[in-house]
mmCIF file of C-alpha atoms in Angstrom:
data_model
loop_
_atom_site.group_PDB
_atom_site.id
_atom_site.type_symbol
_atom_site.label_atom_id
_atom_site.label_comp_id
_atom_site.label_asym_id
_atom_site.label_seq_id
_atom_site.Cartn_x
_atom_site.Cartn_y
_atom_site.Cartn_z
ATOM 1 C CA UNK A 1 33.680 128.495 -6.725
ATOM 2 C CA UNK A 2 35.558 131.132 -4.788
ATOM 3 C CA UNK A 3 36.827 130.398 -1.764
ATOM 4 C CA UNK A 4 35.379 132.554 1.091
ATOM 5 C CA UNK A 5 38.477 133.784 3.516
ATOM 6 C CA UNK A 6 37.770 135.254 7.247
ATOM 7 C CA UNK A 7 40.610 137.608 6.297
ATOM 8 C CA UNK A 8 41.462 140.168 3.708
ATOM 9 C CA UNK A 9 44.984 139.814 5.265
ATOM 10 C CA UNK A 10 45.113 135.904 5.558
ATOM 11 C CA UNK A 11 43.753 136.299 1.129
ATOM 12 C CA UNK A 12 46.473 139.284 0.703
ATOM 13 C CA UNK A 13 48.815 136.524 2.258
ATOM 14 C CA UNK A 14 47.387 133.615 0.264
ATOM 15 C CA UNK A 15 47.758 135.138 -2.991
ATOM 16 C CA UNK A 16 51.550 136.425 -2.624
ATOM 17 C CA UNK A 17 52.196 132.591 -1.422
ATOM 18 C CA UNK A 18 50.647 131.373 -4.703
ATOM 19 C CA UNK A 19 53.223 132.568 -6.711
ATOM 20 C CA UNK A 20 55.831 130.816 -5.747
ATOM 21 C CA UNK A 21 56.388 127.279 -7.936
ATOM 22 C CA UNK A 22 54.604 124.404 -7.144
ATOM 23 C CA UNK A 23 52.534 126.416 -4.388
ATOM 24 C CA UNK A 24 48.666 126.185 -5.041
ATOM 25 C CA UNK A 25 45.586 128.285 -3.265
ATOM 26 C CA UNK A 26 45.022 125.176 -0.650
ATOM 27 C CA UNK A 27 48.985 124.871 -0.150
ATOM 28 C CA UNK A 28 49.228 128.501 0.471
ATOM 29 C CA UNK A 29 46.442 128.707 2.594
ATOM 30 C CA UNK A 30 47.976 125.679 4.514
ATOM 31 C CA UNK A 31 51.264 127.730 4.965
ATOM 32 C CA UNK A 32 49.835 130.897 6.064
ATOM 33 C CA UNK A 33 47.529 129.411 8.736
ATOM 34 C CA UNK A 34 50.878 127.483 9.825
ATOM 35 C CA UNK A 35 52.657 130.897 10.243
ATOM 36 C CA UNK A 36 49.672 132.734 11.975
ATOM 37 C CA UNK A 37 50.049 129.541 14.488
ATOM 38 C CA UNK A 38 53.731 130.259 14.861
ATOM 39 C CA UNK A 39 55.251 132.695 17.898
ATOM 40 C CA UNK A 40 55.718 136.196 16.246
ATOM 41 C CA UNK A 41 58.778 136.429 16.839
ATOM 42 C CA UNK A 42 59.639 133.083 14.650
ATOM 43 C CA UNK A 43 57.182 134.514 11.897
ATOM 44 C CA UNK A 44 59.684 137.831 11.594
ATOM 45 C CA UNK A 45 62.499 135.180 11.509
ATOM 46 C CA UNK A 46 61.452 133.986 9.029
ATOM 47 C CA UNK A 47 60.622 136.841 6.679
ATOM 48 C CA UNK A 48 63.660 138.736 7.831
ATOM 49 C CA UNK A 49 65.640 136.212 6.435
ATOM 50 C CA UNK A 50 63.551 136.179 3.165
ATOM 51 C CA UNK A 51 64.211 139.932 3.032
ATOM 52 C CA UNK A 52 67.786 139.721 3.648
ATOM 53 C CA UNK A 53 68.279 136.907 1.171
ATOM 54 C CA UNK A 54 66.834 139.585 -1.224
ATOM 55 C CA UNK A 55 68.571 142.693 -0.265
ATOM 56 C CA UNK A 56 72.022 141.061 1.126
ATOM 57 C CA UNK A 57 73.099 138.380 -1.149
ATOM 58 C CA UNK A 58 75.485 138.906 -4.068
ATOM 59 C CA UNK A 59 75.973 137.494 -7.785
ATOM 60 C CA UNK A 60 79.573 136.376 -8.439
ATOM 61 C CA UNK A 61 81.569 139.067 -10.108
ATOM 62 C CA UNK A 62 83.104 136.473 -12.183
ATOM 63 C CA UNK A 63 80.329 133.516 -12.579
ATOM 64 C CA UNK A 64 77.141 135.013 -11.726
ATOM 65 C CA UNK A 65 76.579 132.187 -8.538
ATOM 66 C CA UNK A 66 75.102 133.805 -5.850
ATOM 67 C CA UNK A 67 77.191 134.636 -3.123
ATOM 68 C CA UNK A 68 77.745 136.128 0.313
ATOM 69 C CA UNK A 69 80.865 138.066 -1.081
ATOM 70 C CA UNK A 70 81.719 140.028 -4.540
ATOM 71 C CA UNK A 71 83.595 136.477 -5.550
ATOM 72 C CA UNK A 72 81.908 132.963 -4.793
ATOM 73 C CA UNK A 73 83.753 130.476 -2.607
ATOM 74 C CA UNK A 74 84.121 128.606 -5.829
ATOM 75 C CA UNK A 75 85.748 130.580 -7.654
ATOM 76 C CA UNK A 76 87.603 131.518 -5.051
ATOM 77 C CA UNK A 77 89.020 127.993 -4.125
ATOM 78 C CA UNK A 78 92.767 127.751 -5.866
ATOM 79 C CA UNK A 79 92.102 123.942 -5.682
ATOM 80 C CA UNK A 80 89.191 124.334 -8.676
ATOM 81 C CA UNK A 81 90.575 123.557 -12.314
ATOM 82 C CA UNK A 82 91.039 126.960 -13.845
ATOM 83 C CA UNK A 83 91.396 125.243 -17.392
ATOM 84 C CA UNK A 84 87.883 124.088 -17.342
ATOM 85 C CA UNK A 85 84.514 126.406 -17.368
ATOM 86 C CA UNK A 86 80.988 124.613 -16.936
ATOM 87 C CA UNK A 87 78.326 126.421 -18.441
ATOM 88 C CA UNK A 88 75.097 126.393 -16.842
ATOM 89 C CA UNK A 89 71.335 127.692 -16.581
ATOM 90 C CA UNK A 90 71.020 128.589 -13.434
ATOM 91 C CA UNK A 91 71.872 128.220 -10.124
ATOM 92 C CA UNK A 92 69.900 125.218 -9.458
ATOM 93 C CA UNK A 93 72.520 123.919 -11.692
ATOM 94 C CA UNK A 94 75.317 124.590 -9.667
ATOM 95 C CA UNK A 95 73.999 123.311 -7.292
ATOM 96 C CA UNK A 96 73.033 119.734 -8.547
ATOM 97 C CA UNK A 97 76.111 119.346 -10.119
ATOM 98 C CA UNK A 98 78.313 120.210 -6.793
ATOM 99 C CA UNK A 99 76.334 117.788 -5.593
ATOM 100 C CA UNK A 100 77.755 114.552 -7.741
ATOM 101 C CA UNK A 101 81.255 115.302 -6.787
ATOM 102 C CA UNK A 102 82.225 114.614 -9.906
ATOM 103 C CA UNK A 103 83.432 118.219 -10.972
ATOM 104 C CA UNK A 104 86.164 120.368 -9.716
ATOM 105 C CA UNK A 105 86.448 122.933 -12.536
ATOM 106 C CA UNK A 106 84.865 126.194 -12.667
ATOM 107 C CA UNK A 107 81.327 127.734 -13.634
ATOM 108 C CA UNK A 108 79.664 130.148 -15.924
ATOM 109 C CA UNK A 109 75.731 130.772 -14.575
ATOM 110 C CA UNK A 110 74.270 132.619 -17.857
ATOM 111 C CA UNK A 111 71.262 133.138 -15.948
ATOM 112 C CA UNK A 112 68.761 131.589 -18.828
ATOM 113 C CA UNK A 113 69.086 130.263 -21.997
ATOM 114 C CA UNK A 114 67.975 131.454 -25.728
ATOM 115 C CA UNK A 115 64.280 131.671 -26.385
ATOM 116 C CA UNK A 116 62.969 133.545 -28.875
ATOM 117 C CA UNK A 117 59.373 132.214 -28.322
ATOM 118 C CA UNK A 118 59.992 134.094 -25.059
ATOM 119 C CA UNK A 119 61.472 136.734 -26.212
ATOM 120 C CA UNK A 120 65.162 135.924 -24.271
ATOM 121 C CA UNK A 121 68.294 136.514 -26.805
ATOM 122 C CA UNK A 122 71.964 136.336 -26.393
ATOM 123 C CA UNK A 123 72.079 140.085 -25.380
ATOM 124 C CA UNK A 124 69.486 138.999 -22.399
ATOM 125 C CA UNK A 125 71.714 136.214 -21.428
ATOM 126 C CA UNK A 126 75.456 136.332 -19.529
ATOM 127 C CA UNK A 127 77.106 135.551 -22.443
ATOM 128 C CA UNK A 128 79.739 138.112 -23.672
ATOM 129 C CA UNK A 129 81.390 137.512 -19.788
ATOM 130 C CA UNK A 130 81.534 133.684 -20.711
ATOM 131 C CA UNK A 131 83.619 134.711 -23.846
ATOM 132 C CA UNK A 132 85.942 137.582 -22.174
ATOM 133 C CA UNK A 133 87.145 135.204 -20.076
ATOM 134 C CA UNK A 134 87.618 132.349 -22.649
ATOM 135 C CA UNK A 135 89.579 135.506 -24.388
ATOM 136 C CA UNK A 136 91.848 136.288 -21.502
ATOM 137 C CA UNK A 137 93.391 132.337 -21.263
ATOM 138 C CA UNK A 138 94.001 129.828 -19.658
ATOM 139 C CA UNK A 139 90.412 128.126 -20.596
ATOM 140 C CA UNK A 140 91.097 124.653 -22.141
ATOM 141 C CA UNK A 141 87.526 123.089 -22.265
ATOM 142 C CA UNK A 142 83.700 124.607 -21.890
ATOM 143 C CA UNK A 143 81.704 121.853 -20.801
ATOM 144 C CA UNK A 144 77.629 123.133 -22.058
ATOM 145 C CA UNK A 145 75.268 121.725 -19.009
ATOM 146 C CA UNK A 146 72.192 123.050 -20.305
ATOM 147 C CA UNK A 147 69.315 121.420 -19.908
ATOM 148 C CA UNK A 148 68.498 119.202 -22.714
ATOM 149 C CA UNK A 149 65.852 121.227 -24.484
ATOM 150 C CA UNK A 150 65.691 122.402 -27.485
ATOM 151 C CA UNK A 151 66.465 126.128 -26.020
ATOM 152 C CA UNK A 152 69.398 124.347 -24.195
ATOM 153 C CA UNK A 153 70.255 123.094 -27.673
ATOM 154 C CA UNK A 154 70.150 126.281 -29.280
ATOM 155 C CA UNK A 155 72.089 128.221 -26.693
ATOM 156 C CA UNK A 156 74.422 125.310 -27.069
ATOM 157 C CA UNK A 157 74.568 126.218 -30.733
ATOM 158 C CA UNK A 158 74.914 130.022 -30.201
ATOM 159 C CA UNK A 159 77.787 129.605 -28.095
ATOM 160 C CA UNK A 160 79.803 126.695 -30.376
ATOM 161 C CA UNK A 161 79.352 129.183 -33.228
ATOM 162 C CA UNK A 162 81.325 132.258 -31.101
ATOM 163 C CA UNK A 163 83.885 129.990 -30.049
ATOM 164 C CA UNK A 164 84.587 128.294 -33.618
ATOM 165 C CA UNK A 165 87.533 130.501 -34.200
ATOM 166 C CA UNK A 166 89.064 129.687 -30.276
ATOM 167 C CA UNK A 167 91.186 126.598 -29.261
ATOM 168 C CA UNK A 168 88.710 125.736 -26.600
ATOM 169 C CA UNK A 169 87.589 122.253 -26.187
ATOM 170 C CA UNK A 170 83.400 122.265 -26.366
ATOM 171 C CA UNK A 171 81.646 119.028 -24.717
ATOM 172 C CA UNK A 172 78.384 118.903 -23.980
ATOM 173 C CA UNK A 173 76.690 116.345 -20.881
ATOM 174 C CA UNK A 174 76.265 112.840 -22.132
ATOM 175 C CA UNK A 175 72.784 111.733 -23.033
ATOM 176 C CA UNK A 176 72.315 110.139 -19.525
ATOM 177 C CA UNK A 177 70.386 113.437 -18.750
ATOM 178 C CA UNK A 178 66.731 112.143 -20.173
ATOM 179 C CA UNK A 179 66.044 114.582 -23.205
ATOM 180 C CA UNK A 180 63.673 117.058 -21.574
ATOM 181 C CA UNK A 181 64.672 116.782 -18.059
ATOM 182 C CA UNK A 182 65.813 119.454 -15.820
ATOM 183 C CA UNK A 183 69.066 118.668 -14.191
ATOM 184 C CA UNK A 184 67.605 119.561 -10.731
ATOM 185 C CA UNK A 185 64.972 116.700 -11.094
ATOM 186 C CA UNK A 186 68.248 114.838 -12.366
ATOM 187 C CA UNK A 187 69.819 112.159 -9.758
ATOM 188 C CA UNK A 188 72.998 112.906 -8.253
ATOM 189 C CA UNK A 189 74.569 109.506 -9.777
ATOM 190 C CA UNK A 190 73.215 110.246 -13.416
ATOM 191 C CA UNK A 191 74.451 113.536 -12.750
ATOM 192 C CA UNK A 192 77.693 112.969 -11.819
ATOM 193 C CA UNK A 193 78.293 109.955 -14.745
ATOM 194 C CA UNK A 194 76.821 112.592 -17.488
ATOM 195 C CA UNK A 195 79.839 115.403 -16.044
ATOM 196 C CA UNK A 196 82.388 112.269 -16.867
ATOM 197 C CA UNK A 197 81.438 110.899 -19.683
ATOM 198 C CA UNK A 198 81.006 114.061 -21.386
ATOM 199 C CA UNK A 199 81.152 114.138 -25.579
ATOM 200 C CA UNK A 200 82.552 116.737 -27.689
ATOM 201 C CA UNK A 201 80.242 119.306 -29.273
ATOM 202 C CA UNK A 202 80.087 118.388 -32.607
#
């Protein structure tokens, strides 16, 4: 059954909430009735800062983080470990792994991983920037923080195979990740022992 609305503009609004993850038709209904409640002037707040998320915020020349500036505060820092790279998904991932405290190294966002069922290769993926900088020094160890998925695996696999010929150091996260699990749905303390007790990529 269709849902009648009062509104072609509250259903315009209903639909373009839908799409965002997790949101259904009654949760987006519920937040656009809460916004047409709100003062105006906290509505255009609020999607002003929406839009200048979208049209202000910057990817990391050098790991693809978002960032206010054209290099991430990470990266940045001269207190990180230059020697060591983290390879990750996303930026979720960043995130979650800041998180544990556990790591002080750098990171690598490729931005995805290898899919062919979805039609997402290598080329699709940052992946030749991961191995320019592995080719300009100073990299001792990649540690591969991909989910544990069988894409994960095989981007895993993609990227042990280019680096076969380097001196790099590959580890992957100890198995405390759950096989399947995202590392945002991932506890900080799992988390942060899986970044320790890393194993080499064999």
């Amino acid at each position: 059954m269709n849902e009648q609305y009062p509104s072609k503009l509250l259903e315009h609004a209903v639909q373009e909430l839908t799409k965002l993850p997790g949101v259904g038709r009654k949760t987006a209904l519920r937040f656009a009735l809460h916004l047409l409640a709100q003062d105006k002037e906290a509505v255009h707040t609020f999607s002003n800062s929406l839009t200048t998320l979208c049209d202000d915020v910057k990817h990391c020349k050098v790991c693809h983080n978002i960032s206010d500036t054209e290099i991430c505060d990470i990266c940045a820092n001269p207190q990180r470990d230059r020697s060591t790279i983290c390879v990750v998904e996303n930026i979720h991932s960043v995130m979650s792994i800041e998180n544990t405290g556990q790591y002080h190294g750098l990171y690598h966002v490729l931005g995805g991983v290898i899919s062919p069922m979805d039609g997402v290769g290598p080329s699709d993926l940052e992946l030749e920037s991961l191995f320019e900088r592995v080719k300009a020094g100073n990299v001792n160890e990649i540690i591969l923080a991909l989910n544990p998925t069988m894409e994960g695996d095989t981007t895993n696999f993609y990227i042990s195979r280019r680096l076969a010929d380097s001196n790099v150091k590959l580890s992957v996260l100890a198995r405390g990740v759950s096989i399947g699990d995202d590392l945002e749905y991932t506890d900080e303390v799992t988390l942060g022992r899986s970044i320790l007790a890393r194993t080499p990529l064999k």
